[in-house]
Coordinates of C-alpha atoms in Angstrom, one line a residue:
X1 CA 23.6 -9.1 18.8
X2 CA 21.9 -12.3 17.6
X3 CA 20.7 -14.9 20.1
X4 CA 21.7 -18.3 18.9
X5 CA 18.9 -20.8 17.9
X6 CA 19.3 -23.1 20.8
X7 CA 16.2 -25.4 20.5
X8 CA 15.2 -26.5 17.0
X9 CA 12.3 -29.0 16.6
X10 CA 9.9 -30.1 13.9
X11 CA 6.2 -30.6 14.5
X12 CA 3.1 -31.7 12.5
X13 CA 0.4 -29.5 14.0
X14 CA -3.2 -30.9 13.7
X15 CA -5.7 -28.1 13.0
X16 CA -8.9 -29.9 11.9
X17 CA -10.1 -31.1 15.3
X18 CA -10.4 -27.6 16.7
X19 CA -11.5 -25.9 13.4
X20 CA -14.7 -28.0 13.3
X21 CA -16.1 -25.9 16.2
X22 CA -15.4 -22.5 14.6
X23 CA -17.6 -20.6 12.2
X24 CA -16.6 -21.0 8.6
X25 CA -15.9 -17.3 8.1
X26 CA -13.3 -17.2 10.9
X27 CA -11.4 -20.4 10.3
X28 CA -8.1 -19.2 8.8
X29 CA -7.6 -16.7 11.7
X30 CA -8.4 -19.4 14.2
X31 CA -5.9 -21.8 12.5
X32 CA -3.2 -19.3 13.2
X33 CA -4.3 -19.1 16.8
X34 CA -4.3 -22.9 17.0
X35 CA -0.7 -23.1 15.7
X36 CA 0.4 -20.5 18.4
X37 CA -1.5 -22.3 21.2
X38 CA 0.1 -25.6 20.2
X39 CA 3.6 -24.1 20.2
X40 CA 3.0 -22.4 23.5
X41 CA 2.2 -25.7 25.1
X42 CA 5.0 -27.7 23.4
X43 CA 7.8 -25.2 23.5
X44 CA 7.3 -24.3 27.2
X45 CA 6.7 -20.6 26.7
X46 CA 6.6 -18.7 30.0
X47 CA 3.2 -17.5 31.1
X48 CA 1.7 -19.1 27.9
X49 CA 2.1 -15.7 26.2
X50 CA 1.0 -16.0 22.5
X51 CA 2.9 -12.7 21.7
X52 CA 6.2 -14.6 22.1
X53 CA 5.4 -16.8 19.1
X54 CA 6.5 -15.3 15.7
X55 CA 5.0 -16.9 12.6
X56 CA 6.9 -16.7 9.4
X57 CA 5.2 -14.8 6.5
X58 CA 5.3 -17.9 4.3
X59 CA 3.6 -20.1 6.9
X60 CA 0.9 -17.4 7.2
X61 CA 0.5 -17.3 3.4
X62 CA 0.3 -21.1 3.4
X63 CA -2.6 -21.1 5.9
X64 CA -4.5 -18.2 4.2
X65 CA -3.9 -19.4 0.6
X66 CA -7.2 -21.4 0.3
X67 CA -9.2 -18.6 1.8
X68 CA -10.6 -17.8 5.2
X69 CA -13.1 -20.6 5.1
X70 CA -10.9 -23.5 4.1
X71 CA -7.4 -23.6 5.8
X72 CA -5.3 -26.7 5.7
X73 CA -6.1 -29.5 8.1
X74 CA -2.5 -30.0 9.3
X75 CA 0.8 -28.1 9.0
X76 CA 4.4 -29.3 9.2
X77 CA 6.6 -26.7 10.8
X78 CA 10.1 -26.1 12.0
X79 CA 10.4 -24.3 15.3
X80 CA 13.4 -22.4 16.7
X81 CA 13.7 -21.0 20.2
X82 CA 15.7 -17.8 20.4
X83 CA 15.8 -16.7 24.1
X84 CA 12.2 -16.4 25.1
X85 CA 10.9 -15.8 21.5
X86 CA 9.8 -18.8 19.4
X87 CA 10.1 -18.6 15.6
X88 CA 8.0 -20.8 13.4
X89 CA 8.7 -21.6 9.7
X90 CA 7.2 -24.0 7.2
X91 CA 9.1 -27.2 7.0
X92 CA 8.2 -28.2 3.5
X93 CA 7.2 -25.2 1.3
X94 CA 5.1 -26.0 -1.7
X95 CA 6.4 -25.0 -5.2
X96 CA 4.3 -21.9 -5.3
X97 CA 5.8 -20.5 -2.1
X98 CA 9.3 -21.6 -3.2
X99 CA 8.9 -19.5 -6.4
X100 CA 7.6 -16.5 -4.4
X101 CA 10.5 -16.7 -1.9
X102 CA 13.1 -16.9 -4.7
X103 CA 11.4 -13.9 -6.5
X104 CA 11.5 -11.8 -3.3
X105 CA 15.2 -12.7 -2.6
X106 CA 16.1 -11.8 -6.2
X107 CA 14.3 -8.4 -5.9
X108 CA 16.0 -7.6 -2.6
X109 CA 19.4 -8.6 -4.1
X110 CA 18.9 -6.2 -7.0
X111 CA 17.7 -3.4 -4.7
X112 CA 20.9 -3.9 -2.6
X113 CA 23.1 -3.7 -5.6
X114 CA 21.4 -0.5 -6.7
X115 CA 21.8 0.9 -3.2
X116 CA 25.5 0.1 -3.1
X117 CA 26.3 2.1 -6.2
X118 CA 26.4 5.7 -5.1
X119 CA 26.0 8.7 -7.3
X120 CA 29.0 10.9 -8.1
X121 CA 28.7 14.3 -6.5
X122 CA 27.4 16.8 -9.0
X123 CA 29.0 20.2 -9.6
X124 CA 27.2 23.3 -10.8
X125 CA 27.2 23.7 -14.6
X126 CA 28.9 27.1 -14.5
X127 CA 31.7 26.0 -12.1
X128 CA 34.9 24.9 -13.9
X129 CA 38.2 23.7 -12.5
X130 CA 40.9 26.3 -12.8
X131 CA 44.2 25.2 -14.3
X132 CA 47.4 26.2 -12.8
X133 CA 49.4 28.6 -14.9
X134 CA 52.4 26.4 -15.4
X135 CA 50.4 23.3 -16.6
X136 CA 50.8 21.8 -20.1
X137 CA 47.7 21.5 -22.4
X138 CA 46.2 18.0 -22.5
X139 CA 46.1 16.2 -25.9
X140 CA 42.7 15.8 -27.6
X141 CA 42.6 12.0 -26.9
X142 CA 42.2 12.6 -23.1
X143 CA 39.4 15.2 -23.7
X144 CA 37.5 12.6 -25.7
X145 CA 38.0 10.0 -23.0
X146 CA 36.8 12.5 -20.4
X147 CA 33.7 13.2 -22.4
X148 CA 33.0 9.5 -22.7
X149 CA 33.5 9.0 -19.0
X150 CA 31.2 11.9 -18.3
X151 CA 28.5 10.4 -20.5
X152 CA 28.9 7.0 -18.9
X153 CA 28.5 8.5 -15.4
X154 CA 25.4 10.4 -16.4
X155 CA 23.9 7.3 -18.0
X156 CA 24.7 5.2 -14.9
X157 CA 23.1 7.8 -12.7
X158 CA 19.9 7.8 -14.9
X159 CA 19.8 4.0 -14.6
X160 CA 20.1 4.1 -10.8
X161 CA 17.4 6.8 -10.6
X162 CA 15.2 4.7 -12.8
X163 CA 15.8 1.5 -10.6
X164 CA 15.1 3.5 -7.4
X165 CA 11.9 4.9 -8.9
X166 CA 10.8 1.5 -10.0
X167 CA 11.5 0.1 -6.5
X168 CA 9.6 2.9 -4.8
X169 CA 6.7 2.4 -7.2
X170 CA 6.4 -1.2 -6.0
X171 CA 6.7 -0.2 -2.3
X172 CA 3.9 2.4 -2.3
X173 CA 0.2 1.4 -2.6
X174 CA -1.2 4.2 -4.8
X175 CA -0.7 7.6 -6.2
X176 CA -3.2 9.7 -4.3
X177 CA -4.1 10.1 -0.7
X178 CA -7.0 8.4 1.0
X179 CA -10.1 7.8 -1.1
X180 CA -13.2 9.8 -0.3
X181 CA -16.8 9.1 -1.0
X182 CA -18.3 11.0 -4.0
X183 CA -20.7 13.8 -3.1
X184 CA -24.2 13.3 -4.3
X185 CA -25.2 16.7 -5.6
X186 CA -28.8 15.6 -6.6
X187 CA -29.6 15.1 -2.9
X188 CA -27.9 18.3 -1.7
X189 CA -30.6 20.6 -3.1

């Protein structure tokens, strides 16, 4: 059940004035907090709870792009209120983020297509279908078509397995488990 977006507004949030007072190595994180505090004040969030503000991943990327020491001085955002939760998105995404967004949507679309095509249930190699005694033998043309269909099904299954493996490869971070420190044998004597 989706809550309709009742209240939609657009703001330009000034960040520079409050960032001057913060250490350089903490500025991007503080910029995120400044955005949340601004929206808590202007969107009338109950109890001034910062946890009710949801920042879009692209807005987060936009703030962190130039590094932790040098976030943008102001940000133009679109704000939607869904019940008590306030969602924040970038109003004008730069070309770099537009490309990233399109690439991600395309990847999700391909994954959905691969997920919709389901594999045909496999039968054991030794199991064969029994023919009723009164059946007439099939002509050779149908046998060839059946072989071609079987080969096509196997090939499609291989393609889907390859696509699923490729997708899972991009989802996981690495091959092994957690990294451990090397043991210094020279000092262990």
